[in-house]
Amino acid sequence: MDQVSAAIQASAIRASAIRAGTARTGAIVSAVRGAFSDPRLFQIFALGILLAIGAWFRDFSLRPTQAILTFAAALATQWACWPLTPNKPRSLRSAIITSLSLSLLLRADNLLVHPIAAAAAISSKSIFRFREKHLFNPATFGVIFALKLLPGAWVSPGQWGQDVAIAGWVVVLGMLVTQRARRADISWAFLAFYLGALALRVAYLGQRWSVWTHQLSSGALLLFAFFMISDPMTAPNSRAGRIAHAAVVAAIAYAWQFGFYRTNGLIWALFIAAACVPLWDALWPAPKFNWTQNGGHDETNSVSTIDARDADVRRDRARQAA
């Protein structure tokens, strides 16, 4: 009898161990799936490839020390800013993306510009906020901050040239990222509006269409369309809002470049048009994009808590009026 009881007890222990092992395996698989559902990993991969291609084949005037200082400043500032937004998931992925973007865009003749711009870019996410959403794309803010306040800083949009192969790589990698973040609509809408305006200009001036196709293959334009304006944390929440925002950014960029004959029209347009995003979100309410704790993203839970609170207030007022 004792032997039977011992056998039953051993069997129960083995079954418990199997269940525990299965649960641990399931948790690991779930964690891996959650991590790879994060579009930021694909964006880091894509921007890293583009930076390597640019540094190796296009001879970017970026010193390795400048890139290292950019990453160090961005990661340190992100860590320091975490207490300012205690409800947000803590991750360094967005800071890495900002570091890669600044390394791709910003050029300087000294070692101070890049780390200061990186610190300003990451800080802007905690300082300039409206309804639980930061206003400016961090890399855009960092570049504008450097151009206006830091001596020796500049942007070289021509560094990518009009190489069709590089343009193809940017489009493929960009589509990979925007599709996973579900923000491809704003990228294609912006390209449609901006390239449409350029086509009308070519037709109005009687230029050859090779001028337009030359502009179409601009690496800087495609990089902007697929990696900057499509930022899910700063783009409007609704599709209608994103289409409207793409039109406004395209109009400002066109006017900046061909009306005022100023440089860096795309980056300035995205910076200026950031003020319109709260308006689009108010006109077309939709769930806000959020990064989840496990690294994925979620925009299905609800409209932001402030919107929900406003809805509760409106319902209370309606009941009182009735």
JSON list of N, CA, C and O in Angstrom, two decimals, residues 67-101:
[
{"chain": "A", "resi": 67, "resn": "ALA", "atom": "N", "xyz": [28.78, 59.92, -32.76]},
{"chain": "A", "resi": 67, "resn": "ALA", "atom": "CA", "xyz": [27.70, 58.93, -32.63]},
{"chain": "A", "resi": 67, "resn": "ALA", "atom": "C", "xyz": [27.66, 58.34, -31.22]},
{"chain": "A", "resi": 67, "resn": "ALA", "atom": "O", "xyz": [26.58, 58.18, -30.63]},
{"chain": "A", "resi": 68, "resn": "ILE", "atom": "N", "xyz": [28.82, 58.03, -30.67]},
{"chain": "A", "resi": 68, "resn": "ILE", "atom": "CA", "xyz": [28.86, 57.46, -29.31]},
{"chain": "A", "resi": 68, "resn": "ILE", "atom": "C", "xyz": [28.31, 58.46, -28.29]},
{"chain": "A", "resi": 68, "resn": "ILE", "atom": "O", "xyz": [27.52, 58.10, -27.40]},
{"chain": "A", "resi": 69, "resn": "LEU", "atom": "N", "xyz": [28.70, 59.73, -28.40]},
{"chain": "A", "resi": 69, "resn": "LEU", "atom": "CA", "xyz": [28.20, 60.76, -27.48]},
{"chain": "A", "resi": 69, "resn": "LEU", "atom": "C", "xyz": [26.70, 60.95, -27.64]},
{"chain": "A", "resi": 69, "resn": "LEU", "atom": "O", "xyz": [25.99, 61.22, -26.65]},
{"chain": "A", "resi": 70, "resn": "THR", "atom": "N", "xyz": [26.19, 60.82, -28.87]},
{"chain": "A", "resi": 70, "resn": "THR", "atom": "CA", "xyz": [24.74, 60.95, -29.10]},
{"chain": "A", "resi": 70, "resn": "THR", "atom": "C", "xyz": [23.98, 59.87, -28.34]},
{"chain": "A", "resi": 70, "resn": "THR", "atom": "O", "xyz": [23.00, 60.14, -27.63]},
{"chain": "A", "resi": 71, "resn": "PHE", "atom": "N", "xyz": [24.44, 58.62, -28.47]},
{"chain": "A", "resi": 71, "resn": "PHE", "atom": "CA", "xyz": [23.78, 57.52, -27.77]},
{"chain": "A", "resi": 71, "resn": "PHE", "atom": "C", "xyz": [23.89, 57.67, -26.25]},
{"chain": "A", "resi": 71, "resn": "PHE", "atom": "O", "xyz": [22.92, 57.46, -25.52]},
{"chain": "A", "resi": 72, "resn": "ALA", "atom": "N", "xyz": [25.07, 58.04, -25.78]},
{"chain": "A", "resi": 72, "resn": "ALA", "atom": "CA", "xyz": [25.26, 58.17, -24.32]},
{"chain": "A", "resi": 72, "resn": "ALA", "atom": "C", "xyz": [24.35, 59.24, -23.74]},
{"chain": "A", "resi": 72, "resn": "ALA", "atom": "O", "xyz": [23.70, 59.04, -22.70]},
{"chain": "A", "resi": 73, "resn": "ALA", "atom": "N", "xyz": [24.27, 60.39, -24.41]},
{"chain": "A", "resi": 73, "resn": "ALA", "atom": "CA", "xyz": [23.43, 61.48, -23.90]},
{"chain": "A", "resi": 73, "resn": "ALA", "atom": "C", "xyz": [21.95, 61.12, -23.97]},
{"chain": "A", "resi": 73, "resn": "ALA", "atom": "O", "xyz": [21.18, 61.41, -23.03]},
{"chain": "A", "resi": 74, "resn": "ALA", "atom": "N", "xyz": [21.52, 60.49, -25.06]},
{"chain": "A", "resi": 74, "resn": "ALA", "atom": "CA", "xyz": [20.11, 60.15, -25.21]},
{"chain": "A", "resi": 74, "resn": "ALA", "atom": "C", "xyz": [19.68, 59.12, -24.16]},
{"chain": "A", "resi": 74, "resn": "ALA", "atom": "O", "xyz": [18.63, 59.26, -23.52]},
{"chain": "A", "resi": 75, "resn": "LEU", "atom": "N", "xyz": [20.48, 58.08, -23.97]},
{"chain": "A", "resi": 75, "resn": "LEU", "atom": "CA", "xyz": [20.11, 57.04, -23.00]},
{"chain": "A", "resi": 75, "resn": "LEU", "atom": "C", "xyz": [20.14, 57.58, -21.57]},
{"chain": "A", "resi": 75, "resn": "LEU", "atom": "O", "xyz": [19.27, 57.26, -20.76]},
{"chain": "A", "resi": 76, "resn": "ALA", "atom": "N", "xyz": [21.13, 58.40, -21.25]},
{"chain": "A", "resi": 76, "resn": "ALA", "atom": "CA", "xyz": [21.20, 58.98, -19.90]},
{"chain": "A", "resi": 76, "resn": "ALA", "atom": "C", "xyz": [20.02, 59.91, -19.65]},
{"chain": "A", "resi": 76, "resn": "ALA", "atom": "O", "xyz": [19.43, 59.91, -18.55]},
{"chain": "A", "resi": 77, "resn": "THR", "atom": "N", "xyz": [19.66, 60.71, -20.64]},
{"chain": "A", "resi": 77, "resn": "THR", "atom": "CA", "xyz": [18.52, 61.63, -20.46]},
{"chain": "A", "resi": 77, "resn": "THR", "atom": "C", "xyz": [17.22, 60.86, -20.34]},
{"chain": "A", "resi": 77, "resn": "THR", "atom": "O", "xyz": [16.34, 61.22, -19.53]},
{"chain": "A", "resi": 78, "resn": "GLN", "atom": "N", "xyz": [17.07, 59.79, -21.14]},
{"chain": "A", "resi": 78, "resn": "GLN", "atom": "CA", "xyz": [15.86, 58.96, -21.03]},
{"chain": "A", "resi": 78, "resn": "GLN", "atom": "C", "xyz": [15.73, 58.39, -19.61]},
{"chain": "A", "resi": 78, "resn": "GLN", "atom": "O", "xyz": [14.64, 58.41, -19.01]},
{"chain": "A", "resi": 79, "resn": "TRP", "atom": "N", "xyz": [16.83, 57.89, -19.08]},
{"chain": "A", "resi": 79, "resn": "TRP", "atom": "CA", "xyz": [16.82, 57.34, -17.72]},
{"chain": "A", "resi": 79, "resn": "TRP", "atom": "C", "xyz": [16.46, 58.43, -16.71]},
{"chain": "A", "resi": 79, "resn": "TRP", "atom": "O", "xyz": [15.67, 58.20, -15.79]},
{"chain": "A", "resi": 80, "resn": "ALA", "atom": "N", "xyz": [17.01, 59.62, -16.88]},
{"chain": "A", "resi": 80, "resn": "ALA", "atom": "CA", "xyz": [16.74, 60.71, -15.94]},
{"chain": "A", "resi": 80, "resn": "ALA", "atom": "C", "xyz": [15.30, 61.20, -16.03]},
{"chain": "A", "resi": 80, "resn": "ALA", "atom": "O", "xyz": [14.75, 61.72, -15.04]},
{"chain": "A", "resi": 81, "resn": "CYS", "atom": "N", "xyz": [14.66, 61.07, -17.20]},
{"chain": "A", "resi": 81, "resn": "CYS", "atom": "CA", "xyz": [13.29, 61.59, -17.39]},
{"chain": "A", "resi": 81, "resn": "CYS", "atom": "C", "xyz": [12.21, 60.59, -16.97]},
{"chain": "A", "resi": 81, "resn": "CYS", "atom": "O", "xyz": [11.03, 60.97, -16.93]},
{"chain": "A", "resi": 82, "resn": "TRP", "atom": "N", "xyz": [12.57, 59.37, -16.70]},
{"chain": "A", "resi": 82, "resn": "TRP", "atom": "CA", "xyz": [11.55, 58.39, -16.33]},
{"chain": "A", "resi": 82, "resn": "TRP", "atom": "C", "xyz": [10.67, 58.83, -15.16]},
{"chain": "A", "resi": 82, "resn": "TRP", "atom": "O", "xyz": [9.45, 58.64, -15.19]},
{"chain": "A", "resi": 83, "resn": "PRO", "atom": "N", "xyz": [11.22, 59.44, -14.09]},
{"chain": "A", "resi": 83, "resn": "PRO", "atom": "CA", "xyz": [10.34, 59.86, -12.98]},
{"chain": "A", "resi": 83, "resn": "PRO", "atom": "C", "xyz": [9.30, 60.90, -13.39]},
{"chain": "A", "resi": 83, "resn": "PRO", "atom": "O", "xyz": [8.28, 61.06, -12.70]},
{"chain": "A", "resi": 84, "resn": "LEU", "atom": "N", "xyz": [9.51, 61.63, -14.51]},
{"chain": "A", "resi": 84, "resn": "LEU", "atom": "CA", "xyz": [8.54, 62.65, -14.93]},
{"chain": "A", "resi": 84, "resn": "LEU", "atom": "C", "xyz": [7.30, 62.03, -15.54]},
{"chain": "A", "resi": 84, "resn": "LEU", "atom": "O", "xyz": [6.24, 62.67, -15.59]},
{"chain": "A", "resi": 85, "resn": "THR", "atom": "N", "xyz": [7.40, 60.81, -16.05]},
{"chain": "A", "resi": 85, "resn": "THR", "atom": "CA", "xyz": [6.24, 60.12, -16.63]},
{"chain": "A", "resi": 85, "resn": "THR", "atom": "C", "xyz": [6.16, 58.72, -16.03]},
{"chain": "A", "resi": 85, "resn": "THR", "atom": "O", "xyz": [6.44, 57.73, -16.70]},
{"chain": "A", "resi": 86, "resn": "PRO", "atom": "N", "xyz": [5.78, 58.63, -14.75]},
{"chain": "A", "resi": 86, "resn": "PRO", "atom": "CA", "xyz": [5.83, 57.33, -14.05]},
{"chain": "A", "resi": 86, "resn": "PRO", "atom": "C", "xyz": [4.86, 56.30, -14.60]},
{"chain": "A", "resi": 86, "resn": "PRO", "atom": "O", "xyz": [5.06, 55.10, -14.38]},
{"chain": "A", "resi": 87, "resn": "ASN", "atom": "N", "xyz": [3.79, 56.73, -15.29]},
{"chain": "A", "resi": 87, "resn": "ASN", "atom": "CA", "xyz": [2.80, 55.77, -15.78]},
{"chain": "A", "resi": 87, "resn": "ASN", "atom": "C", "xyz": [3.18, 55.12, -17.11]},
{"chain": "A", "resi": 87, "resn": "ASN", "atom": "O", "xyz": [2.51, 54.21, -17.57]},
{"chain": "A", "resi": 88, "resn": "LYS", "atom": "N", "xyz": [4.23, 55.62, -17.76]},
{"chain": "A", "resi": 88, "resn": "LYS", "atom": "CA", "xyz": [4.62, 55.08, -19.06]},
{"chain": "A", "resi": 88, "resn": "LYS", "atom": "C", "xyz": [5.57, 53.90, -18.89]},
{"chain": "A", "resi": 88, "resn": "LYS", "atom": "O", "xyz": [6.39, 53.88, -17.96]},
{"chain": "A", "resi": 89, "resn": "PRO", "atom": "N", "xyz": [5.49, 52.89, -19.78]},
{"chain": "A", "resi": 89, "resn": "PRO", "atom": "CA", "xyz": [6.44, 51.77, -19.72]},
{"chain": "A", "resi": 89, "resn": "PRO", "atom": "C", "xyz": [7.87, 52.27, -19.88]},
{"chain": "A", "resi": 89, "resn": "PRO", "atom": "O", "xyz": [8.13, 53.18, -20.68]},
{"chain": "A", "resi": 90, "resn": "ARG", "atom": "N", "xyz": [8.78, 51.70, -19.12]},
{"chain": "A", "resi": 90, "resn": "ARG", "atom": "CA", "xyz": [10.18, 52.13, -19.19]},
{"chain": "A", "resi": 90, "resn": "ARG", "atom": "C", "xyz": [10.94, 51.30, -20.23]},
{"chain": "A", "resi": 90, "resn": "ARG", "atom": "O", "xyz": [11.07, 50.08, -20.09]},
{"chain": "A", "resi": 91, "resn": "SER", "atom": "N", "xyz": [11.39, 51.96, -21.26]},
{"chain": "A", "resi": 91, "resn": "SER", "atom": "CA", "xyz": [12.13, 51.30, -22.33]},
{"chain": "A", "resi": 91, "resn": "SER", "atom": "C", "xyz": [13.11, 52.29, -22.93]},
{"chain": "A", "resi": 91, "resn": "SER", "atom": "O", "xyz": [12.85, 53.50, -22.98]},
{"chain": "A", "resi": 92, "resn": "LEU", "atom": "N", "xyz": [14.24, 51.78, -23.39]},
{"chain": "A", "resi": 92, "resn": "LEU", "atom": "CA", "xyz": [15.25, 52.63, -24.02]},
{"chain": "A", "resi": 92, "resn": "LEU", "atom": "C", "xyz": [15.16, 52.59, -25.55]},
{"chain": "A", "resi": 92, "resn": "LEU", "atom": "O", "xyz": [15.98, 53.21, -26.23]},
{"chain": "A", "resi": 93, "resn": "ARG", "atom": "N", "xyz": [14.18, 51.85, -26.07]},
{"chain": "A", "resi": 93, "resn": "ARG", "atom": "CA", "xyz": [14.13, 51.68, -27.53]},
{"chain": "A", "resi": 93, "resn": "ARG", "atom": "C", "xyz": [13.88, 53.00, -28.26]},
{"chain": "A", "resi": 93, "resn": "ARG", "atom": "O", "xyz": [14.49, 53.26, -29.31]},
{"chain": "A", "resi": 94, "resn": "SER", "atom": "N", "xyz": [12.97, 53.82, -27.74]},
{"chain": "A", "resi": 94, "resn": "SER", "atom": "CA", "xyz": [12.70, 55.10, -28.41]},
{"chain": "A", "resi": 94, "resn": "SER", "atom": "C", "xyz": [13.93, 56.01, -28.38]},
{"chain": "A", "resi": 94, "resn": "SER", "atom": "O", "xyz": [14.20, 56.74, -29.35]},
{"chain": "A", "resi": 95, "resn": "ALA", "atom": "N", "xyz": [14.68, 55.95, -27.27]},
{"chain": "A", "resi": 95, "resn": "ALA", "atom": "CA", "xyz": [15.90, 56.76, -27.19]},
{"chain": "A", "resi": 95, "resn": "ALA", "atom": "C", "xyz": [16.94, 56.29, -28.20]},
{"chain": "A", "resi": 95, "resn": "ALA", "atom": "O", "xyz": [17.68, 57.10, -28.79]},
{"chain": "A", "resi": 96, "resn": "ILE", "atom": "N", "xyz": [17.01, 54.98, -28.43]},
{"chain": "A", "resi": 96, "resn": "ILE", "atom": "CA", "xyz": [17.94, 54.45, -29.44]},
{"chain": "A", "resi": 96, "resn": "ILE", "atom": "C", "xyz": [17.53, 54.92, -30.83]},
{"chain": "A", "resi": 96, "resn": "ILE", "atom": "O", "xyz": [18.38, 55.31, -31.65]},
{"chain": "A", "resi": 97, "resn": "ILE", "atom": "N", "xyz": [16.22, 54.92, -31.11]},
{"chain": "A", "resi": 97, "resn": "ILE", "atom": "CA", "xyz": [15.73, 55.40, -32.42]},
{"chain": "A", "resi": 97, "resn": "ILE", "atom": "C", "xyz": [16.08, 56.88, -32.61]},
{"chain": "A", "resi": 97, "resn": "ILE", "atom": "O", "xyz": [16.54, 57.29, -33.68]},
{"chain": "A", "resi": 98, "resn": "THR", "atom": "N", "xyz": [15.89, 57.68, -31.56]},
{"chain": "A", "resi": 98, "resn": "THR", "atom": "CA", "xyz": [16.22, 59.10, -31.65]},
{"chain": "A", "resi": 98, "resn": "THR", "atom": "C", "xyz": [17.73, 59.28, -31.90]},
{"chain": "A", "resi": 98, "resn": "THR", "atom": "O", "xyz": [18.14, 60.13, -32.70]},
{"chain": "A", "resi": 99, "resn": "SER", "atom": "N", "xyz": [18.54, 58.48, -31.23]},
{"chain": "A", "resi": 99, "resn": "SER", "atom": "CA", "xyz": [20.00, 58.56, -31.42]},
{"chain": "A", "resi": 99, "resn": "SER", "atom": "C", "xyz": [20.37, 58.23, -32.86]},
{"chain": "A", "resi": 99, "resn": "SER", "atom": "O", "xyz": [21.20, 58.91, -33.48]},
{"chain": "A", "resi": 100, "resn": "LEU", "atom": "N", "xyz": [19.78, 57.17, -33.41]},
{"chain": "A", "resi": 100, "resn": "LEU", "atom": "CA", "xyz": [20.06, 56.80, -34.80]},
{"chain": "A", "resi": 100, "resn": "LEU", "atom": "C", "xyz": [19.61, 57.89, -35.76]},
{"chain": "A", "resi": 100, "resn": "LEU", "atom": "O", "xyz": [20.32, 58.23, -36.73]},
{"chain": "A", "resi": 101, "resn": "SER", "atom": "N", "xyz": [18.43, 58.46, -35.51]},
{"chain": "A", "resi": 101, "resn": "SER", "atom": "CA", "xyz": [17.91, 59.51, -36.39]},
{"chain": "A", "resi": 101, "resn": "SER", "atom": "C", "xyz": [18.81, 60.74, -36.37]},
{"chain": "A", "resi": 101, "resn": "SER", "atom": "O", "xyz": [19.10, 61.33, -37.42]}
]
